Coordinates of C-alpha atoms and ligand atoms in Angstrom, one line a residue:
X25 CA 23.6 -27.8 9.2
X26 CA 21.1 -29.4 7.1
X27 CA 17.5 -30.2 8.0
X28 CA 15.6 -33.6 7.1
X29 CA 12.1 -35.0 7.5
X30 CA 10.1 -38.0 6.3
X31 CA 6.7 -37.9 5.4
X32 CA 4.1 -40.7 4.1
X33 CA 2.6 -40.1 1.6
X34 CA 0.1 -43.0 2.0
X35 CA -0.8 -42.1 5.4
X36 CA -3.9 -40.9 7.2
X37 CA -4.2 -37.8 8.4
X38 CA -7.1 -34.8 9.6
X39 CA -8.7 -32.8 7.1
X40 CA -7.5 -29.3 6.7
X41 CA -10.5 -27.2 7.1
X42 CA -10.6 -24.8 4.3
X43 CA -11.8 -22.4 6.6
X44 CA -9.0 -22.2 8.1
X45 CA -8.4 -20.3 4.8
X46 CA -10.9 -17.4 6.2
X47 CA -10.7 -13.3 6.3
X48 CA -11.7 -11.2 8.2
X49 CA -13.4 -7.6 7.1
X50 CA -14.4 -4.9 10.0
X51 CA -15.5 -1.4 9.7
X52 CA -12.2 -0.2 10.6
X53 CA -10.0 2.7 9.1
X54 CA -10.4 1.8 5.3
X55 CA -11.1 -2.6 5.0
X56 CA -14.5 -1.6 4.3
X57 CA -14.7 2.3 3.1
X58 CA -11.9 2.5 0.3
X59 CA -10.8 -1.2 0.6
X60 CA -14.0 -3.2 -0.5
X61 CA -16.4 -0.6 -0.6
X62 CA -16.3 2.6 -2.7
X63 CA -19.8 3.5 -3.6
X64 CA -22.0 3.4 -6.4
X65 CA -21.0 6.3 -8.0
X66 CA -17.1 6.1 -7.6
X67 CA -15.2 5.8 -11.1
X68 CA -13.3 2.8 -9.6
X69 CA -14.8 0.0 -11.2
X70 CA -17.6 -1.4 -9.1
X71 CA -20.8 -3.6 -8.9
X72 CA -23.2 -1.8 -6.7
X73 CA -20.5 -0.3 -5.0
X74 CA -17.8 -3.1 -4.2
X75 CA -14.6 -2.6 -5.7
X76 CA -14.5 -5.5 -8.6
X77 CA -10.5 -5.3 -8.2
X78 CA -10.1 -6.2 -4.8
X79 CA -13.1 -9.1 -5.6
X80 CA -11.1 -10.2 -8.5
X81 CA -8.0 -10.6 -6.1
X82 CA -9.4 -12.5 -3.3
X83 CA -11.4 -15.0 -5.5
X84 CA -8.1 -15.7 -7.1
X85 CA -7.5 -17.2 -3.4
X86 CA -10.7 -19.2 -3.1
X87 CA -11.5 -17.2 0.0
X88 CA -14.0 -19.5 2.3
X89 CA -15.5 -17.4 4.6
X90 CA -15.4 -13.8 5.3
X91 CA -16.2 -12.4 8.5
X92 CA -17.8 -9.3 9.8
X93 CA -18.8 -6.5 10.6
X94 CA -16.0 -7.0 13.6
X95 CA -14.2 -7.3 16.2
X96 CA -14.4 -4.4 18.9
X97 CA -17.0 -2.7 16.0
X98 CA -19.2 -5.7 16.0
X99 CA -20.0 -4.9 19.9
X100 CA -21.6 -1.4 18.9
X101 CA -23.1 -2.1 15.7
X102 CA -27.1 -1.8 15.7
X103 CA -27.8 -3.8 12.0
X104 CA -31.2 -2.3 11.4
X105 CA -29.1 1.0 11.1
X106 CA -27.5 -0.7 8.2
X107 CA -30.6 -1.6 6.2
X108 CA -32.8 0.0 3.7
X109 CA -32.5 3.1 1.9
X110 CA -28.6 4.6 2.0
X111 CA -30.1 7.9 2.7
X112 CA -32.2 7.3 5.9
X113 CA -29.7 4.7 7.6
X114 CA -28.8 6.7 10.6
X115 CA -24.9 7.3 11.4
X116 CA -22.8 6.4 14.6
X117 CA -20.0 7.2 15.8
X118 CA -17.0 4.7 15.6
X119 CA -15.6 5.0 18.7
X120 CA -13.0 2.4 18.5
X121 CA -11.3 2.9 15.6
X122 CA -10.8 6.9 15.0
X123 CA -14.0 8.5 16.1
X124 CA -15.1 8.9 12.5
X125 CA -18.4 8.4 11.2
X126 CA -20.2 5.7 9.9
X127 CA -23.0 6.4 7.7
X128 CA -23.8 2.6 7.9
X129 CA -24.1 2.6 3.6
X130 CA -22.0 -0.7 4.1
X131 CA -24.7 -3.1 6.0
X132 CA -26.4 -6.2 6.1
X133 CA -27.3 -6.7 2.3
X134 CA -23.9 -5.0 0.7
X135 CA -22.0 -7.7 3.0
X136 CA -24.2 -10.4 1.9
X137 CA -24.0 -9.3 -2.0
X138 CA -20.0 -9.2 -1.2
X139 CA -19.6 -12.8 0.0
X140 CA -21.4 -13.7 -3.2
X141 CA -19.5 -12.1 -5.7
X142 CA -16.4 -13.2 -3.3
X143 CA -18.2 -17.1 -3.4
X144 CA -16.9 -16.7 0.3
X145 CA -19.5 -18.2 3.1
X146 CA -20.5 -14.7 5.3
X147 CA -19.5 -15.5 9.0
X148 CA -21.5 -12.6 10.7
X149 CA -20.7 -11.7 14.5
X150 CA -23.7 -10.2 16.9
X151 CA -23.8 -7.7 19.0
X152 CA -23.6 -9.1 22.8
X153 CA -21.8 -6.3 24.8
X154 CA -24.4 -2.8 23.6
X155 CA -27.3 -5.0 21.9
X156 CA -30.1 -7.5 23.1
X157 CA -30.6 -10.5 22.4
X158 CA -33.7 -9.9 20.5
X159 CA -31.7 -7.6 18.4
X160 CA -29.1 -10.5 17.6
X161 CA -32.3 -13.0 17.1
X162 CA -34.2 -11.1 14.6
X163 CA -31.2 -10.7 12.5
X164 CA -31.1 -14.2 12.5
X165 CA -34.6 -14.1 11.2
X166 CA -33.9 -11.4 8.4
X167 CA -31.0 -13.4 6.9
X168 CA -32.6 -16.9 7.3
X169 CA -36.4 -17.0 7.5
X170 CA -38.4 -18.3 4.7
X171 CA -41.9 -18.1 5.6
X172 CA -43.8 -15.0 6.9
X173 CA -42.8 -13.2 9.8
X174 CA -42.1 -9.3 10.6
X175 CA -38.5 -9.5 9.7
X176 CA -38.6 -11.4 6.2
X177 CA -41.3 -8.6 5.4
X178 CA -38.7 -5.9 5.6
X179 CA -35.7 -8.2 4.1
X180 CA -38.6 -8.4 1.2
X181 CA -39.4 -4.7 1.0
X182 CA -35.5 -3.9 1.2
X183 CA -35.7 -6.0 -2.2
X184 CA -34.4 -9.6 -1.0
X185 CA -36.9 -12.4 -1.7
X186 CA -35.5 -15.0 -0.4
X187 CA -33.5 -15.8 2.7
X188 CA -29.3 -15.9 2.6
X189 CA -29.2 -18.8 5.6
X190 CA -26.1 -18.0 7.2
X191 CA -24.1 -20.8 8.8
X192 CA -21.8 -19.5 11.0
X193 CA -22.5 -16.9 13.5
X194 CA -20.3 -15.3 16.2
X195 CA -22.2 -14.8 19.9
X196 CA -20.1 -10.9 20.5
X197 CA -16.5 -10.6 20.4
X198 CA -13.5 -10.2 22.9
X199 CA -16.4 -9.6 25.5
X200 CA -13.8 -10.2 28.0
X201 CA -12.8 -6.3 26.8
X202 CA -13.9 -4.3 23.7
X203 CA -17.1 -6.4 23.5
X204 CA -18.5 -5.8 27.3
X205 CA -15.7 -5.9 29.7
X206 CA -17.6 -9.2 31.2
X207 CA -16.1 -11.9 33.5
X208 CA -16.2 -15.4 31.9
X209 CA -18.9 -16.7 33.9
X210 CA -21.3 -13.9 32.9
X211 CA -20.2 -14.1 29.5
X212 CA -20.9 -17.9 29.6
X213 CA -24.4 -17.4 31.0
X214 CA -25.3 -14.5 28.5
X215 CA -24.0 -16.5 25.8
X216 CA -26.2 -19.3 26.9
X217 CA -29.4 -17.0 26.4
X218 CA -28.1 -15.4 23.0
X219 CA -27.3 -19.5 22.0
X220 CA -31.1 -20.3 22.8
X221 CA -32.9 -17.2 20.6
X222 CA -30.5 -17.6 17.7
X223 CA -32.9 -20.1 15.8
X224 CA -32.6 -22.9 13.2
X225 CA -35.0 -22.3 10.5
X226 CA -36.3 -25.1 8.2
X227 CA -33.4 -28.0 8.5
X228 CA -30.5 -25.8 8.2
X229 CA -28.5 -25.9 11.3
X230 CA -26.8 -22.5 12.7
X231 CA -22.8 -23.2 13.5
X232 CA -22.8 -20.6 16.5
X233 CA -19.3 -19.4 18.1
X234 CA -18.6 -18.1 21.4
X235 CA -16.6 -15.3 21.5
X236 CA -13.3 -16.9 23.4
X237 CA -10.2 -16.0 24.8
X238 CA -7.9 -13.6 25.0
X239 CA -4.0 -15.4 24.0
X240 CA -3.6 -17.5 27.0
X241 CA -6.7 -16.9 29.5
X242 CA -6.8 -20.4 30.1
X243 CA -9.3 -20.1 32.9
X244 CA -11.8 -17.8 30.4
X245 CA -11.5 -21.4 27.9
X246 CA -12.4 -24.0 30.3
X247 CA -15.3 -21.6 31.9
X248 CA -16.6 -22.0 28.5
X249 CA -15.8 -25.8 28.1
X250 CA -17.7 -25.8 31.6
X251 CA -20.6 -23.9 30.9
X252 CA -21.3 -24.1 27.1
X253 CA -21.2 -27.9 26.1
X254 CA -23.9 -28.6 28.8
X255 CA -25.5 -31.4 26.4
X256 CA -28.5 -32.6 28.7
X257 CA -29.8 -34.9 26.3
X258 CA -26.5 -35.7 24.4
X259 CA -27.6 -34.6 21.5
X260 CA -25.6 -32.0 19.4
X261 CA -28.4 -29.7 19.3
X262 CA -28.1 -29.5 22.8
X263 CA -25.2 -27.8 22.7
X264 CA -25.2 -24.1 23.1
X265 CA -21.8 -23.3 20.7
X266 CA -20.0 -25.2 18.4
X267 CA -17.4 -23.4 18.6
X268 CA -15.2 -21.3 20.6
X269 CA -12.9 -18.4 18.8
X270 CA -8.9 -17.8 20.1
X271 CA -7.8 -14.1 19.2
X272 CA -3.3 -13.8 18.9
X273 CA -1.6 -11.4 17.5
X274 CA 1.9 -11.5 16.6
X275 CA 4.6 -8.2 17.9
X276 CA 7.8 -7.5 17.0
X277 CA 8.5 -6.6 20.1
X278 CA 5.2 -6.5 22.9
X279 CA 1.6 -4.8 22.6
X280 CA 3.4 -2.2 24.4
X281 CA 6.4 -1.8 22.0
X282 CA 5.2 -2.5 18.7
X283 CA 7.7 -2.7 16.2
X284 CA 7.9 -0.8 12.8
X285 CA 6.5 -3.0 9.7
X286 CA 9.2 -2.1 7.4
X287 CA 12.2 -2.3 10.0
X288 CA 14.8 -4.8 8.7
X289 CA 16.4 -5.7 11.8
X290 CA 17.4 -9.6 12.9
X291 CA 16.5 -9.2 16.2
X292 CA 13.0 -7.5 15.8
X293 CA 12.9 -10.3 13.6
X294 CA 13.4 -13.5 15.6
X295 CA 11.4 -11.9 18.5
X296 CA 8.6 -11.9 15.7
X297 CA 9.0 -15.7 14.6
X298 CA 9.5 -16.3 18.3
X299 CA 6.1 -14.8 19.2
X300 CA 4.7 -16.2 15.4
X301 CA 5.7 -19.7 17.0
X302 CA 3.7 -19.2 20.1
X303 CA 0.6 -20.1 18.4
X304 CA 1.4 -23.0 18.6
X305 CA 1.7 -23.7 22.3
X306 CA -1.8 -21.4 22.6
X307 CA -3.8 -23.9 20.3
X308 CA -1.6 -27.0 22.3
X309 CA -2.8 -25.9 25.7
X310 CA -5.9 -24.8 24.9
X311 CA -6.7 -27.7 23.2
X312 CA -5.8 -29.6 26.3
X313 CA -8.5 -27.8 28.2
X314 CA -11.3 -28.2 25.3
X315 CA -10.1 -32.0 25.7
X316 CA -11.3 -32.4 29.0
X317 CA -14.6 -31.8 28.4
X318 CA -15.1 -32.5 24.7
X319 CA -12.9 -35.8 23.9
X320 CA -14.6 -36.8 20.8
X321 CA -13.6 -32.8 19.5
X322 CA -16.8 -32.1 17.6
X323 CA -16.5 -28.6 19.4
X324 CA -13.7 -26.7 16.9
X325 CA -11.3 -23.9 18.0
X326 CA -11.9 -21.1 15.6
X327 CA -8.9 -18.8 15.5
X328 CA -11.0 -15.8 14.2
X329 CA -8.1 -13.1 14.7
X330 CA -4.6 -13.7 13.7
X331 CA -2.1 -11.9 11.8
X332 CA 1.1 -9.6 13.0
X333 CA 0.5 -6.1 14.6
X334 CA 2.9 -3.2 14.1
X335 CA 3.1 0.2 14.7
X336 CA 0.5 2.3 12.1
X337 CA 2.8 3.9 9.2
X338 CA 3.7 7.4 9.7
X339 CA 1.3 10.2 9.0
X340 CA -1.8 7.7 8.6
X341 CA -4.5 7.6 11.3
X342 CA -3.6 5.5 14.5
X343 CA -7.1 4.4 14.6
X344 CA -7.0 3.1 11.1
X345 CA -4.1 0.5 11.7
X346 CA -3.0 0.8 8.2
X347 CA 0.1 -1.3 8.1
X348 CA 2.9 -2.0 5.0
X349 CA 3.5 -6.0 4.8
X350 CA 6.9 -7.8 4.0
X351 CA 8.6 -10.8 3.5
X352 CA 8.9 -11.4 7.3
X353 CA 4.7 -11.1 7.7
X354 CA 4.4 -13.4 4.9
X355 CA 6.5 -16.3 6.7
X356 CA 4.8 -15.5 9.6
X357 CA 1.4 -15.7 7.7
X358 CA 2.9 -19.0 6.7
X359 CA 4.0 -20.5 10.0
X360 CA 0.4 -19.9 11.3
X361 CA -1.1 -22.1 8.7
X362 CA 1.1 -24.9 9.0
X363 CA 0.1 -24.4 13.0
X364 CA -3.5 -24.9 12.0
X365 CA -2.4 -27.7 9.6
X366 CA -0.8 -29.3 12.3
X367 CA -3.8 -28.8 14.6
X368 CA -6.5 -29.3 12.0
X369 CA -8.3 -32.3 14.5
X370 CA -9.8 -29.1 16.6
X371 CA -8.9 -26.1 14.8
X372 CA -11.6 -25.5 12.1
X373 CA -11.7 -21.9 11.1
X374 CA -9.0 -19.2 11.6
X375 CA -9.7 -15.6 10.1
X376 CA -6.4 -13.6 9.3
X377 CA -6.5 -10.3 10.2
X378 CA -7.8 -8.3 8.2
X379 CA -8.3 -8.3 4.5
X380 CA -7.9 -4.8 3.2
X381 CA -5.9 -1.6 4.4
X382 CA -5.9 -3.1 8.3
X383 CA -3.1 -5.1 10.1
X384 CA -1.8 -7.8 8.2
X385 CA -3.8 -7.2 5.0
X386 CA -3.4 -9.4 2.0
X387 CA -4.5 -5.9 -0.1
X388 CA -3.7 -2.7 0.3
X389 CA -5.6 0.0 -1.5
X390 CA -4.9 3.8 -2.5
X391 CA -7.6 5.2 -4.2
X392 CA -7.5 3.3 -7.5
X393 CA -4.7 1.5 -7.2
X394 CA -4.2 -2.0 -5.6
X395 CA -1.1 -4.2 -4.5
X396 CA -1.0 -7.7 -3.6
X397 CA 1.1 -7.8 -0.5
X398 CA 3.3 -10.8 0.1
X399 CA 1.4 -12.2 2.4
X400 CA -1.2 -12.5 -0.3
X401 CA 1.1 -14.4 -1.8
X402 CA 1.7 -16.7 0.6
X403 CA -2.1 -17.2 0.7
X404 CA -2.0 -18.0 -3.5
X405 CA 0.7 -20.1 -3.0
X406 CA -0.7 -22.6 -0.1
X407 CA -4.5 -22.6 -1.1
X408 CA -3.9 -26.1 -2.4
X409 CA -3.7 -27.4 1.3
X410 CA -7.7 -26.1 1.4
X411 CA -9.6 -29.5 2.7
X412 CA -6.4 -31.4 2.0
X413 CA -5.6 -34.3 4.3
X414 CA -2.9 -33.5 6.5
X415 CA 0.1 -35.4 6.1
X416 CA 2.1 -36.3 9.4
X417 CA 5.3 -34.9 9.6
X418 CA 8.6 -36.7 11.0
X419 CA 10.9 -33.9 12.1
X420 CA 14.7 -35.2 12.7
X421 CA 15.4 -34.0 16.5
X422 CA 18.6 -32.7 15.5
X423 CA 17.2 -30.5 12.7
X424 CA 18.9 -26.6 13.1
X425 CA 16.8 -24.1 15.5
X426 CA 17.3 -20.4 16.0
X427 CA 17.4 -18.3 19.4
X428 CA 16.4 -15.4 21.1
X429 CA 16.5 -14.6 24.8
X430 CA 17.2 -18.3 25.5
X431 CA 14.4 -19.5 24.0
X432 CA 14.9 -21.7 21.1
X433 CA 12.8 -22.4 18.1
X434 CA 12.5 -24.1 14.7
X435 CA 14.1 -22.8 11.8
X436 CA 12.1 -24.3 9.3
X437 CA 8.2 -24.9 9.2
X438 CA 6.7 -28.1 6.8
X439 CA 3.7 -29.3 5.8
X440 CA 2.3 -31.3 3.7
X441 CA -1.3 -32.4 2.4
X442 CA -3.1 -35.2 -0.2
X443 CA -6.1 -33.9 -2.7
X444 CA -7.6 -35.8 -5.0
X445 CA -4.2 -37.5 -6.4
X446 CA -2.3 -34.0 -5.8
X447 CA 0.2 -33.6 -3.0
X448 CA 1.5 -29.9 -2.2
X449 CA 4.5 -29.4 0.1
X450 CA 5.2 -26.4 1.9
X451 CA 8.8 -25.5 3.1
X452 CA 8.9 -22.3 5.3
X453 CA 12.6 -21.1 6.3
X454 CA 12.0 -18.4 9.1
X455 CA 15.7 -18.0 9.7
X456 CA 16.7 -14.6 8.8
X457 CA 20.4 -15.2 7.6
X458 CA 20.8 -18.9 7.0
X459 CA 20.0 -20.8 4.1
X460 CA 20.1 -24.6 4.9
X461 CA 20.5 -27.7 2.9
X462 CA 17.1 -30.0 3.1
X463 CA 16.1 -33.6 2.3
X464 CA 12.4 -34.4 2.7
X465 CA 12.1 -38.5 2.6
X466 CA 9.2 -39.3 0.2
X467 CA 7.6 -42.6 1.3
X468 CA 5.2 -44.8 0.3
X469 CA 4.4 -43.8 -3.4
X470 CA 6.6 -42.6 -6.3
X471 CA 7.1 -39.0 -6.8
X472 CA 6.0 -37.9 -9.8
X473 CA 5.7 -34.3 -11.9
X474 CA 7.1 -32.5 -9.0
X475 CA 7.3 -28.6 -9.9
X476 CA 8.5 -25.9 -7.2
X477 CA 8.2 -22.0 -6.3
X478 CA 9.8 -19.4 -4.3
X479 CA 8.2 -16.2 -2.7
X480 CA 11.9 -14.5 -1.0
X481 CA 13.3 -11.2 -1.5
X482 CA 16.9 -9.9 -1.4
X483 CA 16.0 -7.6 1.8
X484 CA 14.4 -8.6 5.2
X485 CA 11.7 -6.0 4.6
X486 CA 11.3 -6.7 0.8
X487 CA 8.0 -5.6 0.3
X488 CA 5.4 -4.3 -2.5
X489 CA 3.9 -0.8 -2.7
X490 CA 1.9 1.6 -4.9
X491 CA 5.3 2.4 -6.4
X492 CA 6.7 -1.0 -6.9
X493 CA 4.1 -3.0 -6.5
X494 CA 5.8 -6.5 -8.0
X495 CA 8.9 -6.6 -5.5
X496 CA 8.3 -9.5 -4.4
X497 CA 6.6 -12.3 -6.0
X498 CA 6.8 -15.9 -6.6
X499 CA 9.5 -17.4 -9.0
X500 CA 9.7 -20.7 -10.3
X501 CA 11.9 -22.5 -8.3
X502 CA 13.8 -25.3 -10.3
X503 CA 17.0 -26.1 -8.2
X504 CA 16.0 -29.2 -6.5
X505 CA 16.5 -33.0 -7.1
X506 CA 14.6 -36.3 -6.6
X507 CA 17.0 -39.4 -5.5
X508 CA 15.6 -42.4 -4.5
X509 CA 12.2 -40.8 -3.6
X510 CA 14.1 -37.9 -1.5
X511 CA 13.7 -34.5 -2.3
X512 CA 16.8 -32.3 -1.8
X513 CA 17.6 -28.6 -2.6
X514 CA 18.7 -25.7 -0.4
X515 CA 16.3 -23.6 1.1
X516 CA 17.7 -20.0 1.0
X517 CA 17.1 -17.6 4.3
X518 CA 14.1 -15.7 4.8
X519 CA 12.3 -18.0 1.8
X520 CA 8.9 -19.9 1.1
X521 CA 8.7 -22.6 -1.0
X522 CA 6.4 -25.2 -2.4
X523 CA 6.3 -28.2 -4.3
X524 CA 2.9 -29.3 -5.9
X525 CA 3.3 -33.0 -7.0
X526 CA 1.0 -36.3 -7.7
X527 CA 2.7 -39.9 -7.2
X528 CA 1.6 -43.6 -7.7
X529 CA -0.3 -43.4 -4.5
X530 CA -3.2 -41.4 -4.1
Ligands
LIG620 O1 -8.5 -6.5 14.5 C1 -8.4 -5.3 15.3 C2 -9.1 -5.5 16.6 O2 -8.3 -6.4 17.4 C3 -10.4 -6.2 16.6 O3 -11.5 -5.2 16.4 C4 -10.5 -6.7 18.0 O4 -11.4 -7.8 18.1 C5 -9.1 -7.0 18.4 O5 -8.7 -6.6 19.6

């Protein structure tokens, strides 16, 4: 059984968003305390208290956006508790995740002086469900303001002179549960008012997203659709969002039934890349709705929580979701991207959840030490698709598919992008057993300087950890050959590959 595809080289295409690229950091278990943060005085290396390693890590990924400070946390988080002098900044309790708490040293400025050292743009998410929206507007202020006004005298006497002018800015999060319990249509209509009082200051223009639905709560999307791209004047500025978020999260098994992260079992396995698949239909249908009432798509879908969900590991914290990552969350990590690839005409952002110690983390931290999980390799390995052009695929019907419950699926994922003269292919086999021959049909420009790499592993849950922390890695990958401008090699199971290349077109 052999797979084959054809893909232009020459041809037009979307741009691939590089913030589709985007993390996500909450105050959760230990993605902020012990993941990026450690404190001034820790003897982990640090610059004012954020962990240079874990920096170091992610800018090796060009990370575009970071957001924070959640999720359900984002919905209970009072900001001016998080300013000014570590030693008065109340505490709260975090009652979502753990009941532990937060002495609120991690706040406004230690996220902003993150996302610099990171270079990542800070996407920061307001309280809707517990705050007001003056709260949420004069946070606006604090970060963006430039002339005089109450606010920019405390961001001055908390020793920032000038303002940060963040772009992108989430109205609350899941407030169809964690983040209020509120029906659509009063979600809508409070998100109007937050919309109005979060202000543009001098010419730079806010990119504000609505906090959306809940995996397939279709009717939640198109109240939205309805009642947030209201353009009276049809002017973009009119518009109360520019974008609406999609949280999915990916189960070996069911929210329910979570499966274990390290188990190496073929069925938990292709119930995973069954469910990792369904991303795709979300963003189809959902797409369909935003469609209806936004044809020329200037309003983007922001996936801003993705990533697989397992059961915590034994003897840590439930409310901590500390999870171990393998092979099988990495080709899931890299299934979704080719989704968003393939969807790159609405979808715009998409946050992976989340970057340190929680979920599907990229890093895992333990005290000093740090491991790059595969998933981060993943990342490394497809960066080069970051505001790539997005090359159409032709998929041969007849290519193999894998089943589970009756339901069948593809057993490979490709994509491909153009950048500046560089091409990078990306060949994901999700099939746990099979390896399969490929041929990839070149057109439209010579291949030239074509160079490969693996990430795979000899186990199902190959995986790195504190112990053995290069496991699994990417390898040069050398075995393939160029005939008549089609690439052929075998893709072995459970494997990633890419091939980074330039040709005579460009
Ligand atoms: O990422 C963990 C949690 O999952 C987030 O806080 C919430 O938004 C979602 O339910």
């Amino acid at each position: 059984m052999k797979h084959t595809a054809i893909i232009n080289l020459d041809a037009p295409g979307p741009t691939i968003n590089k913030h589709i690229y985007g993390h996500f950091a909450e105050h959760l278990g230990r993605c902020i305390y012990g993941g990026f943060y450690v404190g001034e005085d820790s003897p982990i290396p640090n610059k004012d208290g954020i962990r240079l390693d874990v920096v170091e890590a992610f800018k090796r990924l060009n990370i575009p956006n970071l957001r924070w400070p959640g999720g359900c946390f984002a919905d209970e988080y009072h900001w001016m508790d998080g300013i000014g002098p570590k030693n008065k900044r109340p505490t709260m309790i975090n009652t979502h995740w753990g009941g532990v708490t937060e002495n609120n040293h991690f706040g406004t400025h230690e996220f902003m002086e993150l996302c610099e050292l990171l270079g990542a743009e800070p996407y920061i998410t307001g309280n809707v469900g517990s705050g007001t929206v003056h709260e949420m507007s004069q946070w606006v202020e604090y970060l963006n303001f430039d002339g005089q006004s109450p606010m920019t005298e405390l961001r001055k006497q908390n020793g920032r002179d000038k303002p940060w002018n963040v772009r992108f800015w989430g109205i609350g999060n899941e407030n169809w549960g964690c983040g209020g319990g509120m029906t659509p249509e009063y979600y809508a209509d409070k998100a109007r008012n937050y919309s109005v009082y979060c202000r543009n200051y001098g010419n730079k223009r806010l990119y504000k997203i609505a906090g959306g639905p809940n995996v397939d709560d279709y009717r939640w999307m198109e109240t939205l659709m309805k009642k947030l791209v209201y353009c009276p004047s049809g002017l973009p500025e009119d518009r109360f969002v520019n974008g609406i978020s999609l949280h999915y999260y990916t189960f070996a098994g069911s929210w329910e039934q979570k499966g274990k992260a390290l188990e190496a079992d073929s069925d938990k396995w292709l119930i995973l890349m069954k469910n990792a698949w369904r991303m795709d239909e979300l963003i189809t249908r959902h797409s369909a709705i935003m469609d209806q009432y936004d044809p020329r798509r200037k309003i983007g879908l922001v996936v801003d929580e993705w990533g697989t969900w397992h059961q915590v590991e034994e003897g840590t914290n439930p409310g901590f979701l500390y999870q171990q990552n393998t092979i099988r969350d990495a080709l899931s990590a890299s299934l979704h991207l080719d989704i968003f690839h393939h969807h790159a005409n609405r979808v715009v952002m998409a946050n992976l959840a989340q970057a340190v110690n929680v979920l599907q983390a990229p890093i895992l931290t333990e005290g000093e030490k740090m491991v790059l999980t595969p998933t981060y390799h993943v990342l490394e390995m497809k960066k080069d698709h970051m505001d790539g052009t997005a090359l159409p695929i032709i998929l041969n019907p007849e290519n193999p598919v894998l089943e589970y419950n009756n339901t069948t699926f593809p057993a490979l994922s490709i994509s491909a992008s153009r950048k500046n003269g560089r091409f990078l292919l990306s060949l994901t086999n999700i099939d746990p057993e099979k390896s399969y021959p490929i041929s990839v049909d070149l057109r439209g420009g010579e291949v030239q300087k074509m160079t490969g790499r693996i990430l795979t592993s000899t186990k199902l849950n190959g995986h790195n950890s504190f112990e053995n922390p290069h496991e699994v890695e990417p390898q040069n990958f050398t075995d393939f050959s160029i005939k008549g401008g089609t690439l052929h090699c075998t893709i072995p199971a459970h494997s990633f590959i890419t091939f980074s290349f330039t040709s005579t077109v460009n």
